[in-house]
Amino acid sequence: MDNTTHDYLSQSDAVKARFDKLKQREVILEVKGLNKVYKSAQGETTALSNVSFKTHRREFVCVIGPSGCGKSTLIRILAGLESYSGGQVLLDGKPVTGPGRDRGMVFQGYTLFPWLTVRKNVMFGLEMNGMSSEEARREADLWLELVGLERFASAYPHQLSGGMKQRVAIARALVNQPRILLMDEPFGALDAQTRCKMQAHLLDIWRNVDVTILFITHDLDEAILLADRILVLKANPGEVQELIEVPVPRPRSVDQLFTPEFIATKARLEALIHPPASIASDEVETVKPHMIRFTNVADNVE
Ligand SMILES: Nc1ncnc2c1ncn2[C@@H]1O[C@H](COP(=O)(O)OP(=O)(O)OP(=O)(O)O)[C@@H](O)[C@H]1O
């Protein structure tokens, strides 16, 4: 089929069958009419307005949207780190009222304890919950093996690359066997090559673990490569624009980046996130701000 005419809504029989199966699985997370209003001295900001969606068991959902559309607010609410103003958040049918072991978190910033070894970082949560050191060590080693870091169990975080640190963070989140893994731009600080490897690695891990993933990203290719469905939010106020079923078949790899399904999905996401500039915003762009010069060399470099 011609790349330019492929419709992101059309699905092959295999993709359709996969979605049919996925939707039959139990609902893990249900967000119903979620509202979040921040109140400050400057006034009120509606960060989220009437956001509703469901994720099914072992589904991979990515959340994208322009800056300020409420992505971080949403994930913080799901993690139980932020209150909400209205609506409902249900995990396995029960309201989320605070943080819990049923949700694992991986953030962009490296959040490992620098004074603990890799193994101790992964053991930490288990020991805090009363597991014996011996058992926690056994569990930690299993998960370190899954993320391919068993050889680095005795290393300290500063001895690891950025990608390796995030693999430890993933092991540390998964060791508690959460129902859902909440990932807030986890690969945002990595260089392009490492990021690419981590995406493949995460898909490998997910294939082997019974966990649902909600993953925030700014990167459209990353969202299409990883997700079953992509929740597209818009800003001011943060609202759901569309929940897109990614028509790219699995298993996924970067080789699919130029397939008609991938290109069509990306075109749809771009149209939603970067709509054609309005006349008003064109005007703003053509007004150049007055620039102060900080150079004593008079000739122009451009
Ligand atoms: N603590 C706060 N107090 C007041 N307003 C806030 C607070 N946190 C976020 N907001 C506002 O809520 C809206 C959503 O913010 P949020 O950080 O969730 O968006 P985001 O999509 O994650 O943005 P980005 O992609 O830039 O990280 C923004 O308008 C933001 O200014």
GROMACS .gro file of C-alpha atoms and ligand atoms in nm:
model
  333
    1MET     CA    1   0.000   0.000   0.000
    2ASP     CA    2   0.114   0.356  -0.069
    3ASN     CA    3   0.273   0.516   0.242
    4THR     CA    4   0.089   0.841   0.193
    5THR     CA    5  -0.258   0.692   0.183
    6HIS     CA    6  -0.244   0.436   0.465
    7ASP     CA    7  -0.502   0.510   0.730
    8TYR     CA    8  -0.390   0.483   1.093
    9LEU     CA    9  -0.735   0.342   1.173
   10SER     CA   10  -0.702   0.044   0.943
   11GLN     CA   11  -0.565  -0.270   1.109
   12SER     CA   12  -0.442  -0.599   0.971
   13ASP     CA   13  -0.634  -0.909   1.080
   14ALA     CA   14  -0.350  -1.002   1.319
   15VAL     CA   15  -0.349  -0.657   1.482
   16LYS     CA   16  -0.729  -0.658   1.507
   17ALA     CA   17  -0.723  -1.004   1.668
   18ARG     CA   18  -0.462  -0.884   1.917
   19PHE     CA   19  -0.677  -0.587   2.020
   20ASP     CA   20  -0.985  -0.808   2.049
   21LYS     CA   21  -0.794  -1.035   2.288
   22LEU     CA   22  -0.645  -0.745   2.480
   23LYS     CA   23  -0.987  -0.589   2.541
   24GLN     CA   24  -1.114  -0.917   2.683
   25ARG     CA   25  -0.847  -0.914   2.952
   26GLU     CA   26  -0.942  -0.775   3.291
   27VAL     CA   27  -0.926  -0.400   3.349
   28ILE     CA   28  -0.632  -0.309   3.575
   29LEU     CA   29  -0.662   0.067   3.583
   30GLU     CA   30  -0.974   0.271   3.531
   31VAL     CA   31  -0.971   0.649   3.530
   32LYS     CA   32  -1.319   0.804   3.528
   33GLY     CA   33  -1.392   1.174   3.476
   34LEU     CA   34  -1.067   1.277   3.646
   35ASN     CA   35  -1.029   1.646   3.727
   36LYS     CA   36  -0.736   1.826   3.883
   37VAL     CA   37  -0.739   2.195   3.963
   38TYR     CA   38  -0.431   2.360   4.115
   39LYS     CA   39  -0.508   2.662   4.329
   40SER     CA   40  -0.238   2.920   4.388
   41ALA     CA   41  -0.202   3.292   4.459
   42GLN     CA   42  -0.204   3.345   4.079
   43GLY     CA   43  -0.543   3.176   4.048
   44GLU     CA   44  -0.668   2.836   3.940
   45THR     CA   45  -0.516   2.605   3.676
   46THR     CA   46  -0.720   2.315   3.545
   47ALA     CA   47  -0.444   2.059   3.482
   48LEU     CA   48  -0.682   1.774   3.398
   49SER     CA   49  -1.043   1.795   3.288
   50ASN     CA   50  -1.276   1.497   3.262
   51VAL     CA   51  -1.001   1.246   3.173
   52SER     CA   52  -1.132   0.891   3.129
   53PHE     CA   53  -0.963   0.573   3.004
   54LYS     CA   54  -0.903   0.209   3.095
   55THR     CA   55  -0.596  -0.010   3.071
   56HIS     CA   56  -0.618  -0.386   3.046
   57ARG     CA   57  -0.390  -0.647   3.196
   58ARG     CA   58  -0.049  -0.657   3.024
   59GLU     CA   59  -0.138  -0.362   2.807
   60PHE     CA   60   0.126  -0.101   2.721
   61VAL     CA   61  -0.022   0.250   2.713
   62CYS     CA   62   0.181   0.557   2.624
   63VAL     CA   63   0.067   0.909   2.714
   64ILE     CA   64   0.174   1.198   2.496
   65GLY     CA   65   0.074   1.561   2.459
   66PRO     CA   66   0.218   1.910   2.447
   67SER     CA   67   0.397   2.062   2.742
   68GLY     CA   68   0.153   2.151   3.020
   69CYS     CA   69  -0.122   1.905   2.914
   70GLY     CA   70  -0.108   1.735   3.254
   71LYS     CA   71   0.100   1.422   3.182
   72SER     CA   72   0.306   1.448   3.501
   73THR     CA   73   0.002   1.545   3.704
   74LEU     CA   74  -0.178   1.236   3.575
   75ILE     CA   75   0.103   0.996   3.658
   76ARG     CA   76   0.154   1.152   4.001
   77ILE     CA   77  -0.217   1.106   4.075
   78LEU     CA   78  -0.200   0.744   3.960
   79ALA     CA   79   0.103   0.692   4.183
   80GLY     CA   80  -0.094   0.834   4.476
   81LEU     CA   81   0.152   1.123   4.516
   82GLU     CA   82  -0.102   1.393   4.424
   83SER     CA   83  -0.462   1.450   4.525
   84TYR     CA   84  -0.734   1.507   4.266
   85SER     CA   85  -1.029   1.741   4.256
   86GLY     CA   86  -1.292   1.511   4.107
   87GLY     CA   87  -1.355   1.182   3.934
   88GLN     CA   88  -1.224   0.837   4.018
   89VAL     CA   89  -0.903   0.637   3.989
   90LEU     CA   90  -0.955   0.265   4.034
   91LEU     CA   91  -0.681   0.003   4.044
   92ASP     CA   92  -0.825  -0.347   4.028
   93GLY     CA   93  -1.159  -0.182   4.102
   94LYS     CA   94  -1.039  -0.019   4.426
   95PRO     CA   95  -0.995   0.359   4.466
   96VAL     CA   96  -0.636   0.486   4.475
   97THR     CA   97  -0.593   0.685   4.794
   98GLY     CA   98  -0.214   0.703   4.828
   99PRO     CA   99   0.111   0.535   4.721
  100GLY     CA  100   0.117   0.156   4.724
  101ARG     CA  101   0.328  -0.145   4.629
  102ASP     CA  102   0.078  -0.232   4.359
  103ARG     CA  103   0.227   0.054   4.153
  104GLY     CA  104   0.594   0.069   4.051
  105MET     CA  105   0.750   0.400   3.947
  106VAL     CA  106   1.040   0.482   3.716
  107PHE     CA  107   1.121   0.849   3.664
  108GLN     CA  108   1.349   1.032   3.422
  109GLY     CA  109   1.593   1.141   3.692
  110TYR     CA  110   1.805   0.864   3.835
  111THR     CA  111   1.656   0.789   4.172
  112LEU     CA  112   1.883   0.513   4.300
  113PHE     CA  113   2.037   0.542   4.645
  114PRO     CA  114   2.402   0.629   4.569
  115TRP     CA  115   2.532   0.477   4.894
  116LEU     CA  116   2.381   0.134   4.824
  117THR     CA  117   2.506  -0.127   4.578
  118VAL     CA  118   2.290  -0.221   4.281
  119ARG     CA  119   2.169  -0.535   4.461
  120LYS     CA  120   2.094  -0.344   4.783
  121ASN     CA  121   1.900  -0.083   4.583
  122VAL     CA  122   1.677  -0.357   4.446
  123MET     CA  123   1.649  -0.529   4.787
  124PHE     CA  124   1.562  -0.207   4.968
  125GLY     CA  125   1.182  -0.209   4.923
  126LEU     CA  126   1.155  -0.579   5.000
  127GLU     CA  127   1.350  -0.548   5.324
  128MET     CA  128   1.147  -0.243   5.422
  129ASN     CA  129   0.840  -0.463   5.385
  130GLY     CA  130   0.979  -0.721   5.622
  131MET     CA  131   1.133  -0.977   5.386
  132SER     CA  132   1.444  -1.148   5.523
  133SER     CA  133   1.778  -1.036   5.375
  134GLU     CA  134   1.841  -1.379   5.234
  135GLU     CA  135   1.507  -1.396   5.051
  136ALA     CA  136   1.531  -1.033   4.936
  137ARG     CA  137   1.876  -1.103   4.795
  138ARG     CA  138   1.745  -1.404   4.604
  139GLU     CA  139   1.455  -1.203   4.463
  140ALA     CA  140   1.679  -0.906   4.375
  141ASP     CA  141   1.922  -1.132   4.190
  142LEU     CA  142   1.639  -1.281   3.983
  143TRP     CA  143   1.525  -0.937   3.870
  144LEU     CA  144   1.880  -0.818   3.808
  145GLU     CA  145   1.922  -1.118   3.582
  146LEU     CA  146   1.603  -1.023   3.397
  147VAL     CA  147   1.740  -0.673   3.324
  148GLY     CA  148   2.081  -0.821   3.234
  149LEU     CA  149   2.276  -0.669   3.525
  150GLU     CA  150   2.359  -0.970   3.741
  151ARG     CA  151   2.732  -0.903   3.687
  152PHE     CA  152   2.691  -0.554   3.834
  153ALA     CA  153   2.507  -0.653   4.152
  154SER     CA  154   2.796  -0.536   4.373
  155ALA     CA  155   2.863  -0.212   4.180
  156TYR     CA  156   2.751   0.129   4.301
  157PRO     CA  157   2.522   0.354   4.092
  158HIS     CA  158   2.806   0.598   4.006
  159GLN     CA  159   2.987   0.312   3.833
  160LEU     CA  160   2.697   0.257   3.591
  161SER     CA  161   2.597   0.426   3.265
  162GLY     CA  162   2.263   0.610   3.242
  163GLY     CA  163   2.098   0.316   3.065
  164MET     CA  164   2.222   0.072   3.328
  165LYS     CA  165   2.092   0.294   3.609
  166GLN     CA  166   1.748   0.291   3.449
  167ARG     CA  167   1.764  -0.087   3.419
  168VAL     CA  168   1.829  -0.104   3.794
  169ALA     CA  169   1.538   0.135   3.848
  170ILE     CA  170   1.315  -0.097   3.643
  171ALA     CA  171   1.433  -0.402   3.843
  172ARG     CA  172   1.372  -0.212   4.166
  173ALA     CA  173   1.018  -0.122   4.055
  174LEU     CA  174   0.937  -0.474   3.932
  175VAL     CA  175   1.075  -0.662   4.231
  176ASN     CA  176   0.759  -0.570   4.424
  177GLN     CA  177   0.555  -0.731   4.146
  178PRO     CA  178   0.332  -0.427   4.091
  179ARG     CA  179   0.007  -0.450   3.894
  180ILE     CA  180   0.112  -0.146   3.693
  181LEU     CA  181   0.446   0.014   3.611
  182LEU     CA  182   0.423   0.394   3.587
  183MET     CA  183   0.708   0.537   3.381
  184ASP     CA  184   0.754   0.915   3.350
  185GLU     CA  185   0.990   0.986   3.058
  186PRO     CA  186   1.230   0.719   3.186
  187PHE     CA  187   1.461   0.742   2.885
  188GLY     CA  188   1.442   1.119   2.843
  189ALA     CA  189   1.793   1.182   2.975
  190LEU     CA  190   1.963   0.912   2.765
  191ASP     CA  191   2.150   0.965   2.438
  192ALA     CA  192   1.968   0.853   2.122
  193GLN     CA  193   2.155   0.524   2.083
  194THR     CA  194   2.114   0.416   2.446
  195ARG     CA  195   1.749   0.522   2.435
  196CYS     CA  196   1.692   0.298   2.136
  197LYS     CA  197   1.853   0.001   2.314
  198MET     CA  198   1.647   0.067   2.628
  199GLN     CA  199   1.323   0.069   2.428
  200ALA     CA  200   1.405  -0.275   2.286
  201HIS     CA  201   1.512  -0.391   2.630
  202LEU     CA  202   1.191  -0.270   2.794
  203LEU     CA  203   0.983  -0.455   2.534
  204ASP     CA  204   1.182  -0.772   2.609
  205ILE     CA  205   1.123  -0.732   2.982
  206TRP     CA  206   0.752  -0.662   2.934
  207ARG     CA  207   0.717  -0.972   2.717
  208ASN     CA  208   0.839  -1.180   3.011
  209VAL     CA  209   0.656  -1.014   3.300
  210ASP     CA  210   0.287  -0.996   3.384
  211VAL     CA  211   0.271  -0.620   3.421
  212THR     CA  212   0.068  -0.337   3.269
  213ILE     CA  213   0.271  -0.031   3.168
  214LEU     CA  214   0.173   0.337   3.154
  215PHE     CA  215   0.457   0.530   2.994
  216ILE     CA  216   0.484   0.906   2.945
  217THR     CA  217   0.695   1.034   2.659
  218HIS     CA  218   0.747   1.339   2.438
  219ASP     CA  219   0.888   1.124   2.161
  220LEU     CA  220   0.633   1.016   1.898
  221ASP     CA  221   0.852   0.736   1.757
  222GLU     CA  222   0.904   0.600   2.108
  223ALA     CA  223   0.528   0.600   2.174
  224ILE     CA  224   0.449   0.417   1.848
  225LEU     CA  225   0.732   0.168   1.897
  226LEU     CA  226   0.624   0.076   2.250
  227ALA     CA  227   0.249   0.118   2.288
  228ASP     CA  228  -0.058  -0.088   2.227
  229ARG     CA  229  -0.259   0.232   2.262
  230ILE     CA  230  -0.153   0.595   2.284
  231LEU     CA  231  -0.348   0.839   2.499
  232VAL     CA  232  -0.314   1.181   2.340
  233LEU     CA  233  -0.381   1.474   2.572
  234LYS     CA  234  -0.427   1.840   2.484
  235ALA     CA  235  -0.338   2.138   2.704
  236ASN     CA  236  -0.541   2.414   2.872
  237PRO     CA  237  -0.718   2.230   3.014
  238GLY     CA  238  -0.560   1.884   2.997
  239GLU     CA  239  -0.818   1.672   2.815
  240VAL     CA  240  -0.817   1.346   2.621
  241GLN     CA  241  -0.798   1.419   2.248
  242GLU     CA  242  -0.786   1.062   2.126
  243LEU     CA  243  -0.695   0.712   2.237
  244ILE     CA  244  -0.517   0.561   1.937
  245GLU     CA  245  -0.483   0.189   1.876
  246VAL     CA  246  -0.135   0.149   1.726
  247PRO     CA  247  -0.177  -0.056   1.406
  248VAL     CA  248   0.192  -0.157   1.389
  249PRO     CA  249   0.220  -0.534   1.440
  250ARG     CA  250   0.426  -0.695   1.718
  251PRO     CA  251   0.703  -0.785   1.775
  252ARG     CA  252   0.822  -0.429   1.723
  253SER     CA  253   1.161  -0.302   1.616
  254VAL     CA  254   1.313   0.011   1.467
  255ASP     CA  255   1.295  -0.164   1.128
  256GLN     CA  256   0.923  -0.075   1.132
  257LEU     CA  257   0.989   0.300   1.153
  258PHE     CA  258   0.917   0.348   0.783
  259THR     CA  259   0.631   0.104   0.739
  260PRO     CA  260   0.300   0.252   0.616
  261GLU     CA  261   0.129   0.184   0.952
  262PHE     CA  262   0.407   0.358   1.146
  263ILE     CA  263   0.412   0.659   0.914
  264ALA     CA  264   0.033   0.693   0.919
  265THR     CA  265   0.022   0.677   1.301
  266LYS     CA  266   0.299   0.932   1.332
  267ALA     CA  267   0.121   1.165   1.089
  268ARG     CA  268  -0.195   1.142   1.302
  269LEU     CA  269  -0.003   1.214   1.624
  270GLU     CA  270   0.174   1.508   1.464
  271ALA     CA  271  -0.158   1.650   1.343
  272LEU     CA  272  -0.300   1.621   1.696
  273ILE     CA  273   0.002   1.757   1.880
  274HIS     CA  274   0.129   2.016   1.634
  275PRO     CA  275  -0.183   2.134   1.451
  276PRO     CA  276  -0.118   2.370   1.156
  277ALA     CA  277  -0.029   2.715   1.294
  278SER     CA  278  -0.322   2.953   1.315
  279ILE     CA  279  -0.299   3.304   1.171
  280ALA     CA  280  -0.263   3.444   1.522
  281SER     CA  281   0.035   3.223   1.609
  282ASP     CA  282   0.198   3.302   1.270
  283GLU     CA  283   0.185   3.666   1.364
  284VAL     CA  284   0.353   3.597   1.695
  285GLU     CA  285   0.630   3.402   1.523
  286THR     CA  286   0.712   3.683   1.280
  287VAL     CA  287   0.759   3.939   1.559
  288LYS     CA  288   1.126   3.913   1.648
  289PRO     CA  289   1.211   4.006   2.007
  290HIS     CA  290   1.455   4.291   2.053
  291MET     CA  291   1.793   4.128   2.122
  292ILE     CA  292   2.064   4.276   2.336
  293ARG     CA  293   2.413   4.219   2.194
  294PHE     CA  294   2.672   4.066   2.423
  295THR     CA  295   2.959   4.085   2.177
  296ASN     CA  296   3.223   4.346   2.109
  297VAL     CA  297   3.310   4.199   1.769
  298ALA     CA  298   3.119   4.417   1.526
  299ASP     CA  299   3.099   4.198   1.214
  300ASN     CA  300   2.808   3.961   1.182
  301VAL     CA  301   2.852   3.588   1.203
  302GLU     CA  302   2.542   3.514   0.999
  303LIG     N1  303   0.203   2.239   4.179
  303LIG     C1  304   0.141   2.310   4.084
  303LIG     N2  305   0.078   2.426   4.114
  303LIG     C2  306   0.014   2.497   4.020
  303LIG     N3  307   0.005   2.459   3.889
  303LIG     C3  308   0.066   2.345   3.853
  303LIG     C4  309   0.137   2.264   3.949
  303LIG     N4  310   0.187   2.155   3.883
  303LIG     C5  311   0.149   2.168   3.754
  303LIG     N5  312   0.075   2.281   3.736
  303LIG     C6  313   0.014   2.326   3.611
  303LIG     O1  314  -0.070   2.222   3.563
  303LIG     C7  315  -0.060   2.210   3.422
  303LIG     C8  316  -0.014   2.067   3.388
  303LIG     O2  317   0.120   2.049   3.436
  303LIG     P1  318   0.201   1.912   3.418
  303LIG     O3  319   0.337   1.933   3.474
  303LIG     O4  320   0.120   1.800   3.470
  303LIG     O5  321   0.208   1.902   3.257
  303LIG     P2  322   0.302   1.812   3.165
  303LIG     O6  323   0.218   1.771   3.051
  303LIG     O7  324   0.366   1.705   3.246
  303LIG     O8  325   0.412   1.916   3.118
  303LIG     P3  326   0.562   1.887   3.064
  303LIG     O9  327   0.548   1.803   2.940
  303LIG    O10  328   0.615   2.023   3.035
  303LIG    O11  329   0.635   1.817   3.175
  303LIG     C9  330   0.037   2.317   3.376
  303LIG    O12  331  -0.038   2.429   3.336
  303LIG    C10  332   0.116   2.349   3.501
  303LIG    O13  333   0.162   2.483   3.499
   0.00000   0.00000   0.00000
